[in-house]
Amino acid sequence: MNGKRSIFEEVSDTAKQQAVQPGMIDRGRGGARGAIRVWLMILFALVVVMIAVGGLTRLTDSGLSITEWRPITGAVPPMTEADWQAEFDKYKEIDQWRIQNQWMELDDFKSIYWWEWGHRQLGRLIGLVWAVGFLGFLVARKIPTGWTGKLLIPGVLGGVQGAVGWWMVASGVTQGEGMIAVASYRLAVHLGLAFVILGFLAWYIFMLGREERDLMQARRAKEAKLFSLSTGLMHFAFLQILIGAMVAGIDAGRSYTDWPLIGGQILPPDVTALEPMWRNFFESPGLVQFIHRCAGYLLFAFGVIVWRRGGASAHPQTRFAFNAAFAALSLQVVIGILTVVYAAPWQIAIFHQFMAVVVWTLILRARFLTAYPIATSIRGA
């Protein structure tokens, strides 16, 4: 009997040791989620600043002031008067100076040079912050399970963005072709990629803000129809951002300053003036602005539909997220109209661009909460 009693006691002890413990899903795979999230937030903020500085560089016509792409040596600005004169002489060789800026003296050139140099330096800083953070967490083995590939994506896209940036600038560094600005479609690709990077960073920040077990449980309550609608809204907003870049690329926002009509009529005049016909959709200021306006109206109308559907969600935080996204979208429409009416002064134009970031992020937030809703108790609701 004593032997049997001993055996049962051992089994009981083993069972106690193997009892299920809470938080086992996150054990061994959590990593430094909080620290990585802070790092991604810093990158997110830097990319937002980068977008703003890029917009100001475009508005001040500074983007072509540096006519070479030197990823390493270009980090050092001109140090002597002779260096400055050499850079100015290179600028004098391109069409922008020959057609538009022959009035410039060296001091005038310096002002636009610093804008473009600062823009490129900020890109280098973002790359450095990403590399130091990624390699640091990797070496320290603090990256959560399954996140190494995800965290690699912003860095790879950032490298591609640097190449795209020069591809864009190269379109305006011409001689004898009559180009006084970068190609608008290349500008759209450059800005669009910046928003893609911003989207990845935002999504990862949202995910790292919650524990893995919480996300796994929330996924079961996914609101599929609302997720599809918010995905459509996200894509539509991204398309409108690209069209907005086309508008900025050819200064179409200053072409017609009346609203709701455009040039005093429904359709702008001379919408088919360019040959071949397809060029008008990318290079005709009146038609490009008209397309941007119409896309804005349609985006707002679709936003109303998604907002009403989001208001029917069973989750209070999801409803609030859609309210915030729609409020930002409504404000963006008003700012867009003011941008047109006041002929796109840089202050309003930059605010319009910044609000695009806000709308984009809030739509992503609402979409995230449809995929991973936050459960609320009846008392909390």
CSV table of C-alpha atoms in Angstrom, one decimal:
chain,number,residue,atom,x,y,z
A,1,MET,CA,0.0,0.0,0.0
A,2,ASN,CA,2.8,2.3,0.8
A,3,GLY,CA,4.3,1.7,-2.6
A,4,LYS,CA,1.0,2.4,-4.4
A,5,ARG,CA,0.5,5.5,-2.4
A,6,SER,CA,4.0,6.7,-3.4
A,7,ILE,CA,3.2,6.1,-7.1
A,8,PHE,CA,0.0,8.2,-7.0
A,9,GLU,CA,1.8,11.0,-5.2
A,10,GLU,CA,4.4,11.2,-8.0
A,11,VAL,CA,1.7,11.3,-10.7
A,12,SER,CA,-0.1,14.1,-8.9
A,13,ASP,CA,3.1,16.1,-8.6
A,14,THR,CA,3.9,15.6,-12.3
A,15,ALA,CA,0.4,16.7,-13.2
A,16,LYS,CA,0.8,19.9,-11.1
A,17,GLN,CA,4.1,20.6,-12.9
A,18,GLN,CA,2.5,20.2,-16.3
A,19,ALA,CA,-0.6,22.2,-15.6
A,20,VAL,CA,-1.4,24.7,-18.3
A,21,GLN,CA,0.0,28.1,-17.5
A,22,PRO,CA,-1.4,31.4,-18.9
A,23,GLY,CA,0.6,33.3,-21.5
A,24,MET,CA,2.1,30.2,-23.1
A,25,ILE,CA,1.4,31.4,-26.6
A,26,ASP,CA,3.7,34.4,-26.1
A,27,ARG,CA,6.4,32.5,-24.2
A,28,GLY,CA,9.6,32.3,-26.2
A,29,ARG,CA,8.3,34.4,-29.1
A,30,GLY,CA,7.6,37.8,-27.5
A,31,GLY,CA,11.0,39.3,-28.0
A,32,ALA,CA,11.4,43.0,-27.3
A,33,ARG,CA,8.0,44.0,-28.6
A,34,GLY,CA,7.8,47.2,-26.7
A,35,ALA,CA,11.3,48.4,-27.7
A,36,ILE,CA,10.8,47.4,-31.4
A,37,ARG,CA,7.5,49.3,-31.4
A,38,VAL,CA,9.2,52.5,-30.2
A,39,TRP,CA,11.9,52.0,-32.8
A,40,LEU,CA,9.2,51.7,-35.5
A,41,MET,CA,7.4,54.8,-34.2
A,42,ILE,CA,10.6,56.8,-34.6
A,43,LEU,CA,10.9,55.5,-38.1
A,44,PHE,CA,7.3,56.4,-38.8
A,45,ALA,CA,7.8,60.0,-37.5
A,46,LEU,CA,11.0,60.3,-39.6
A,47,VAL,CA,9.1,59.2,-42.7
A,48,VAL,CA,6.3,61.7,-42.1
A,49,VAL,CA,8.9,64.5,-41.8
A,50,MET,CA,10.6,63.1,-44.9
A,51,ILE,CA,7.3,63.5,-46.8
A,52,ALA,CA,6.8,67.0,-45.6
A,53,VAL,CA,10.4,68.0,-46.5
A,54,GLY,CA,10.0,66.4,-49.9
A,55,GLY,CA,6.8,68.4,-50.4
A,56,LEU,CA,8.6,71.7,-49.5
A,57,THR,CA,11.5,70.7,-51.7
A,58,ARG,CA,9.0,70.4,-54.6
A,59,LEU,CA,7.2,73.6,-53.8
A,60,THR,CA,10.4,75.6,-53.7
A,61,ASP,CA,11.7,74.0,-56.9
A,62,SER,CA,14.8,72.8,-55.1
A,63,GLY,CA,14.8,69.2,-56.2
A,64,LEU,CA,17.1,69.7,-59.2
A,65,SER,CA,19.7,71.8,-57.4
A,66,ILE,CA,22.0,68.7,-56.8
A,67,THR,CA,22.6,67.2,-60.3
A,68,GLU,CA,24.4,64.1,-59.2
A,69,TRP,CA,23.7,61.0,-57.2
A,70,ARG,CA,26.5,60.3,-54.7
A,71,PRO,CA,25.1,58.1,-52.0
A,72,ILE,CA,28.3,58.3,-49.9
A,73,THR,CA,30.3,61.4,-50.8
A,74,GLY,CA,27.1,63.4,-51.3
A,75,ALA,CA,26.6,63.4,-47.5
A,76,VAL,CA,29.2,66.2,-47.3
A,77,PRO,CA,28.0,69.6,-48.5
A,78,PRO,CA,30.2,72.1,-50.2
A,79,MET,CA,32.8,73.4,-47.7
A,80,THR,CA,34.5,76.2,-49.5
A,81,GLU,CA,33.5,79.0,-51.9
A,82,ALA,CA,35.2,77.1,-54.7
A,83,ASP,CA,33.1,74.0,-53.9
A,84,TRP,CA,29.9,76.1,-53.9
A,85,GLN,CA,30.8,77.6,-57.3
A,86,ALA,CA,31.5,74.2,-58.7
A,87,GLU,CA,28.1,72.9,-57.7
A,88,PHE,CA,26.5,76.1,-59.1
A,89,ASP,CA,28.2,75.6,-62.4
A,90,LYS,CA,26.8,72.1,-62.6
A,91,TYR,CA,23.4,73.4,-62.0
A,92,LYS,CA,23.8,76.0,-64.7
A,93,GLU,CA,24.2,73.2,-67.2
A,94,ILE,CA,20.6,71.9,-66.9
A,95,ASP,CA,17.4,73.2,-68.4
A,96,GLN,CA,15.8,74.4,-65.2
A,97,TRP,CA,18.5,77.1,-64.8
A,98,ARG,CA,18.7,77.9,-68.5
A,99,ILE,CA,14.9,78.4,-68.9
A,100,GLN,CA,13.7,79.4,-65.5
A,101,ASN,CA,16.4,80.5,-63.1
A,102,GLN,CA,19.0,82.5,-65.0
A,103,TRP,CA,18.4,85.3,-62.5
A,104,MET,CA,20.0,83.3,-59.7
A,105,GLU,CA,23.1,84.3,-58.0
A,106,LEU,CA,25.2,82.0,-55.8
A,107,ASP,CA,23.4,82.9,-52.6
A,108,ASP,CA,20.0,82.2,-54.3
A,109,PHE,CA,21.4,78.8,-55.4
A,110,LYS,CA,22.5,78.0,-51.9
A,111,SER,CA,19.0,78.3,-50.5
A,112,ILE,CA,17.6,75.7,-52.9
A,113,TYR,CA,20.6,73.5,-52.6
A,114,TRP,CA,20.2,73.2,-48.8
A,115,TRP,CA,16.6,72.1,-49.2
A,116,GLU,CA,17.6,69.2,-51.5
A,117,TRP,CA,20.6,68.4,-49.4
A,118,GLY,CA,18.5,68.3,-46.3
A,119,HIS,CA,16.0,66.0,-48.0
A,120,ARG,CA,18.7,63.6,-49.0
A,121,GLN,CA,20.3,63.7,-45.6
A,122,LEU,CA,17.0,62.8,-44.0
A,123,GLY,CA,16.8,59.8,-46.2
A,124,ARG,CA,20.3,58.7,-45.1
A,125,LEU,CA,19.3,59.2,-41.5
A,126,ILE,CA,16.2,57.0,-41.9
A,127,GLY,CA,18.3,54.3,-43.5
A,128,LEU,CA,20.8,54.5,-40.6
A,129,VAL,CA,18.1,54.4,-37.9
A,130,TRP,CA,16.5,51.3,-39.6
A,131,ALA,CA,19.9,49.5,-40.0
A,132,VAL,CA,21.1,50.2,-36.5
A,133,GLY,CA,17.8,49.1,-35.0
A,134,PHE,CA,17.3,46.0,-37.1
A,135,LEU,CA,20.9,44.8,-36.7
A,136,GLY,CA,20.8,45.6,-33.0
A,137,PHE,CA,17.7,43.6,-32.3
A,138,LEU,CA,18.8,40.8,-34.6
A,139,VAL,CA,22.2,40.4,-32.9
A,140,ALA,CA,20.6,40.6,-29.4
A,141,ARG,CA,18.1,38.0,-30.5
A,142,LYS,CA,15.2,40.2,-29.4
A,143,ILE,CA,13.1,40.0,-32.6
A,144,PRO,CA,9.9,38.1,-31.9
A,145,THR,CA,9.3,34.8,-33.7
A,146,GLY,CA,8.2,35.4,-37.3
A,147,TRP,CA,9.1,39.1,-37.3
A,148,THR,CA,12.5,39.1,-38.9
A,149,GLY,CA,11.2,39.1,-42.4
A,150,LYS,CA,8.6,41.7,-41.6
A,151,LEU,CA,11.1,44.1,-40.1
A,152,LEU,CA,13.3,43.6,-43.1
A,153,ILE,CA,10.6,45.0,-45.5
A,154,PRO,CA,10.8,48.7,-44.5
A,155,GLY,CA,14.6,48.6,-44.9
A,156,VAL,CA,14.5,47.0,-48.4
A,157,LEU,CA,11.8,49.4,-49.5
A,158,GLY,CA,13.8,52.3,-48.1
A,159,GLY,CA,16.7,51.2,-50.3
A,160,VAL,CA,14.5,51.0,-53.3
A,161,GLN,CA,13.1,54.5,-52.4
A,162,GLY,CA,16.6,56.0,-52.6
A,163,ALA,CA,17.0,54.6,-56.2
A,164,VAL,CA,13.5,55.8,-57.2
A,165,GLY,CA,14.4,59.2,-55.8
A,166,TRP,CA,17.4,59.5,-58.1
A,167,TRP,CA,15.3,58.1,-61.0
A,168,MET,CA,12.9,60.9,-60.3
A,169,VAL,CA,15.5,63.6,-60.1
A,170,ALA,CA,17.3,62.3,-63.2
A,171,SER,CA,14.1,63.0,-65.3
A,172,GLY,CA,14.6,66.8,-64.6
A,173,VAL,CA,18.4,66.9,-64.9
A,174,THR,CA,18.4,67.4,-68.6
A,175,GLN,CA,20.1,69.5,-71.2
A,176,GLY,CA,18.2,70.7,-74.3
A,177,GLU,CA,15.0,68.8,-73.6
A,178,GLY,CA,13.1,71.7,-72.0
A,179,MET,CA,12.5,70.0,-68.7
A,180,ILE,CA,12.3,72.4,-65.7
A,181,ALA,CA,10.9,69.9,-63.2
A,182,VAL,CA,10.9,66.2,-62.5
A,183,ALA,CA,8.5,64.0,-64.4
A,184,SER,CA,5.2,64.0,-62.6
A,185,TYR,CA,4.6,60.2,-62.9
A,186,ARG,CA,8.0,59.6,-61.4
A,187,LEU,CA,7.1,61.9,-58.5
A,188,ALA,CA,3.9,59.9,-58.0
A,189,VAL,CA,5.9,56.7,-57.8
A,190,HIS,CA,8.3,58.3,-55.3
A,191,LEU,CA,5.5,59.6,-53.1
A,192,GLY,CA,3.4,56.4,-53.4
A,193,LEU,CA,6.3,54.3,-52.2
A,194,ALA,CA,6.8,56.6,-49.2
A,195,PHE,CA,3.1,55.9,-48.3
A,196,VAL,CA,3.6,52.2,-48.8
A,197,ILE,CA,6.5,52.3,-46.3
A,198,LEU,CA,4.4,54.4,-43.9
A,199,GLY,CA,1.6,51.8,-44.2
A,200,PHE,CA,3.9,48.9,-43.3
A,201,LEU,CA,5.3,50.8,-40.3
A,202,ALA,CA,1.8,51.7,-39.1
A,203,TRP,CA,0.5,48.2,-39.4
A,204,TYR,CA,3.4,46.7,-37.5
A,205,ILE,CA,3.1,49.4,-34.8
A,206,PHE,CA,-0.6,48.4,-34.4
A,207,MET,CA,0.3,44.7,-34.2
A,208,LEU,CA,3.1,45.1,-31.7
A,209,GLY,CA,0.8,47.2,-29.5
A,210,ARG,CA,-1.0,44.0,-28.5
A,211,GLU,CA,0.2,40.6,-27.3
A,212,GLU,CA,0.3,37.7,-29.7
A,213,ARG,CA,-2.3,35.7,-27.8
A,214,ASP,CA,-4.7,38.7,-28.0
A,215,LEU,CA,-4.2,39.0,-31.7
A,216,MET,CA,-4.9,35.3,-32.2
A,217,GLN,CA,-8.1,35.5,-30.2
A,218,ALA,CA,-9.2,38.7,-31.9
A,219,ARG,CA,-8.7,37.2,-35.4
A,220,ARG,CA,-11.5,34.8,-34.7
A,221,ALA,CA,-13.9,37.8,-34.4
A,222,LYS,CA,-12.8,39.4,-37.6
A,223,GLU,CA,-15.5,41.5,-39.3
A,224,ALA,CA,-14.9,40.3,-42.9
A,225,LYS,CA,-17.3,42.5,-44.8
A,226,LEU,CA,-16.2,45.6,-43.0
A,227,PHE,CA,-12.6,44.6,-43.5
A,228,SER,CA,-13.2,44.3,-47.3
A,229,LEU,CA,-14.8,47.7,-47.4
A,230,SER,CA,-12.0,49.4,-45.4
A,231,THR,CA,-9.5,47.7,-47.7
A,232,GLY,CA,-11.3,49.2,-50.7
A,233,LEU,CA,-11.2,52.6,-49.0
A,234,MET,CA,-7.5,52.2,-48.3
A,235,HIS,CA,-6.8,51.4,-52.0
A,236,PHE,CA,-9.0,54.3,-53.2
A,237,ALA,CA,-7.2,56.7,-50.8
A,238,PHE,CA,-3.8,55.5,-52.1
A,239,LEU,CA,-5.0,56.1,-55.7
A,240,GLN,CA,-6.0,59.7,-54.8
A,241,ILE,CA,-2.6,60.3,-53.2
A,242,LEU,CA,-0.9,59.2,-56.4
A,243,ILE,CA,-3.2,61.6,-58.4
A,244,GLY,CA,-2.4,64.3,-55.9
A,245,ALA,CA,1.3,63.8,-56.7
A,246,MET,CA,0.6,64.2,-60.4
A,247,VAL,CA,-1.2,67.5,-59.6
A,248,ALA,CA,1.9,68.7,-57.6
A,249,GLY,CA,4.3,67.5,-60.3
A,250,ILE,CA,2.9,69.8,-62.9
A,251,ASP,CA,1.6,72.6,-60.5
A,252,ALA,CA,-1.9,71.8,-61.7
A,253,GLY,CA,-3.3,73.0,-58.4
A,254,ARG,CA,-2.6,76.6,-59.5
A,255,SER,CA,-4.1,76.2,-62.9
A,256,TYR,CA,-7.7,76.9,-62.0
A,257,THR,CA,-8.7,78.6,-58.8
A,258,ASP,CA,-12.5,78.6,-59.0
A,259,TRP,CA,-14.7,76.0,-57.3
A,260,PRO,CA,-17.0,74.1,-57.8
A,261,LEU,CA,-16.6,74.9,-61.5
A,262,ILE,CA,-13.3,74.7,-63.1
A,263,GLY,CA,-12.4,77.5,-65.5
A,264,GLY,CA,-15.9,78.7,-65.3
A,265,GLN,CA,-17.4,75.4,-66.6
A,266,ILE,CA,-17.9,71.8,-65.7
A,267,LEU,CA,-15.0,70.5,-67.8
A,268,PRO,CA,-11.8,72.5,-68.0
A,269,PRO,CA,-11.0,74.0,-71.4
A,270,ASP,CA,-8.5,72.4,-73.8
A,271,VAL,CA,-8.5,69.0,-72.1
A,272,THR,CA,-7.3,67.4,-75.3
A,273,ALA,CA,-4.7,70.0,-76.4
A,274,LEU,CA,-1.7,67.7,-76.1
A,275,GLU,CA,-0.7,65.0,-78.6
A,276,PRO,CA,-0.9,62.0,-78.3
A,277,MET,CA,-4.2,62.0,-76.5
A,278,TRP,CA,-3.0,59.9,-73.5
A,279,ARG,CA,-0.5,62.7,-72.5
A,280,ASN,CA,-3.4,64.9,-71.4
A,281,PHE,CA,-4.2,62.5,-68.5
A,282,PHE,CA,-0.7,63.0,-67.1
A,283,GLU,CA,0.4,66.4,-68.3
A,284,SER,CA,-2.6,68.6,-68.9
A,285,PRO,CA,-2.9,70.8,-65.8
A,286,GLY,CA,-6.7,71.4,-66.2
A,287,LEU,CA,-7.5,67.7,-66.8
A,288,VAL,CA,-5.2,66.4,-64.1
A,289,GLN,CA,-6.8,68.8,-61.6
A,290,PHE,CA,-10.3,67.8,-62.8
A,291,ILE,CA,-9.5,64.1,-62.3
A,292,HIS,CA,-8.1,64.9,-58.8
A,293,ARG,CA,-11.3,66.8,-57.9
A,294,CYS,CA,-13.6,64.0,-59.2
A,295,ALA,CA,-11.6,61.3,-57.5
A,296,GLY,CA,-11.9,63.3,-54.2
A,297,TYR,CA,-15.7,63.5,-54.6
A,298,LEU,CA,-16.0,59.8,-55.2
A,299,LEU,CA,-13.6,59.0,-52.4
A,300,PHE,CA,-15.7,61.1,-50.0
A,301,ALA,CA,-18.9,59.4,-51.2
A,302,PHE,CA,-17.4,55.9,-50.7
A,303,GLY,CA,-16.0,57.1,-47.3
A,304,VAL,CA,-19.6,57.9,-46.2
A,305,ILE,CA,-20.7,54.3,-47.1
A,306,VAL,CA,-17.8,52.8,-45.2
A,307,TRP,CA,-18.3,55.1,-42.3
A,308,ARG,CA,-22.0,54.2,-42.0
A,309,ARG,CA,-21.1,50.5,-42.2
A,310,GLY,CA,-18.3,51.0,-39.6
A,311,GLY,CA,-20.8,52.7,-37.3
A,312,ALA,CA,-22.8,49.4,-37.1
A,313,SER,CA,-19.8,47.5,-35.7
A,314,ALA,CA,-20.4,45.7,-32.4
A,315,HIS,CA,-17.0,47.0,-31.1
A,316,PRO,CA,-16.9,50.6,-29.7
A,317,GLN,CA,-13.2,51.1,-30.5
A,318,THR,CA,-13.8,50.0,-34.1
A,319,ARG,CA,-16.7,52.5,-34.4
A,320,PHE,CA,-14.5,55.2,-33.0
A,321,ALA,CA,-11.7,54.4,-35.5
A,322,PHE,CA,-14.1,54.8,-38.4
A,323,ASN,CA,-15.5,58.0,-37.0
A,324,ALA,CA,-11.9,59.4,-36.7
A,325,ALA,CA,-11.1,58.3,-40.3
A,326,PHE,CA,-14.2,59.9,-41.7
A,327,ALA,CA,-13.7,63.1,-39.8
A,328,ALA,CA,-10.1,63.4,-41.1
A,329,LEU,CA,-11.4,62.6,-44.7
A,330,SER,CA,-14.0,65.3,-44.4
A,331,LEU,CA,-11.4,67.9,-43.2
A,332,GLN,CA,-9.1,66.9,-46.0
A,333,VAL,CA,-11.9,67.6,-48.6
A,334,VAL,CA,-12.2,71.1,-47.1
A,335,ILE,CA,-8.5,71.7,-47.2
A,336,GLY,CA,-8.3,70.5,-50.7
A,337,ILE,CA,-10.9,73.1,-51.8
A,338,LEU,CA,-9.0,75.8,-49.9
A,339,THR,CA,-5.8,74.7,-51.6
A,340,VAL,CA,-7.4,75.3,-55.0
A,341,VAL,CA,-9.2,78.5,-54.2
A,342,TYR,CA,-6.0,80.1,-52.8
A,343,ALA,CA,-3.8,78.8,-55.7
A,344,ALA,CA,-1.9,76.3,-53.5
A,345,PRO,CA,0.3,78.5,-51.3
A,346,TRP,CA,3.0,76.4,-49.7
A,347,GLN,CA,1.5,76.6,-46.2
A,348,ILE,CA,-1.9,75.2,-47.2
A,349,ALA,CA,-0.4,72.8,-49.7
A,350,ILE,CA,1.9,71.2,-47.1
A,351,PHE,CA,-1.0,71.0,-44.6
A,352,HIS,CA,-3.0,69.2,-47.4
A,353,GLN,CA,-0.2,66.7,-47.8
A,354,PHE,CA,0.2,66.2,-44.1
A,355,MET,CA,-3.6,65.5,-43.8
A,356,ALA,CA,-3.2,62.8,-46.5
A,357,VAL,CA,-0.8,61.1,-44.0
A,358,VAL,CA,-3.4,61.5,-41.2
A,359,VAL,CA,-6.2,60.1,-43.4
A,360,TRP,CA,-4.1,57.2,-44.6
A,361,THR,CA,-3.0,56.3,-41.1
A,362,LEU,CA,-6.5,56.5,-39.6
A,363,ILE,CA,-8.0,54.3,-42.5
A,364,LEU,CA,-5.3,51.8,-41.7
A,365,ARG,CA,-6.1,51.9,-38.1
A,366,ALA,CA,-9.8,51.3,-38.7
A,367,ARG,CA,-9.0,48.5,-41.1
A,368,PHE,CA,-6.7,46.9,-38.5
A,369,LEU,CA,-9.5,46.9,-35.9
A,370,THR,CA,-11.8,45.1,-38.3
A,371,ALA,CA,-9.2,42.4,-38.7
A,372,TYR,CA,-8.3,42.3,-34.9
A,373,PRO,CA,-11.3,43.8,-33.1
A,374,ILE,CA,-10.8,44.7,-29.4
A,375,ALA,CA,-13.4,42.8,-27.4
A,376,THR,CA,-15.4,44.9,-24.9
A,377,SER,CA,-17.4,43.6,-22.0
A,378,ILE,CA,-21.1,44.4,-21.8
A,379,ARG,CA,-20.4,46.7,-18.8
A,380,GLY,CA,-17.6,48.4,-20.7
A,381,ALA,CA,-19.8,48.9,-23.8
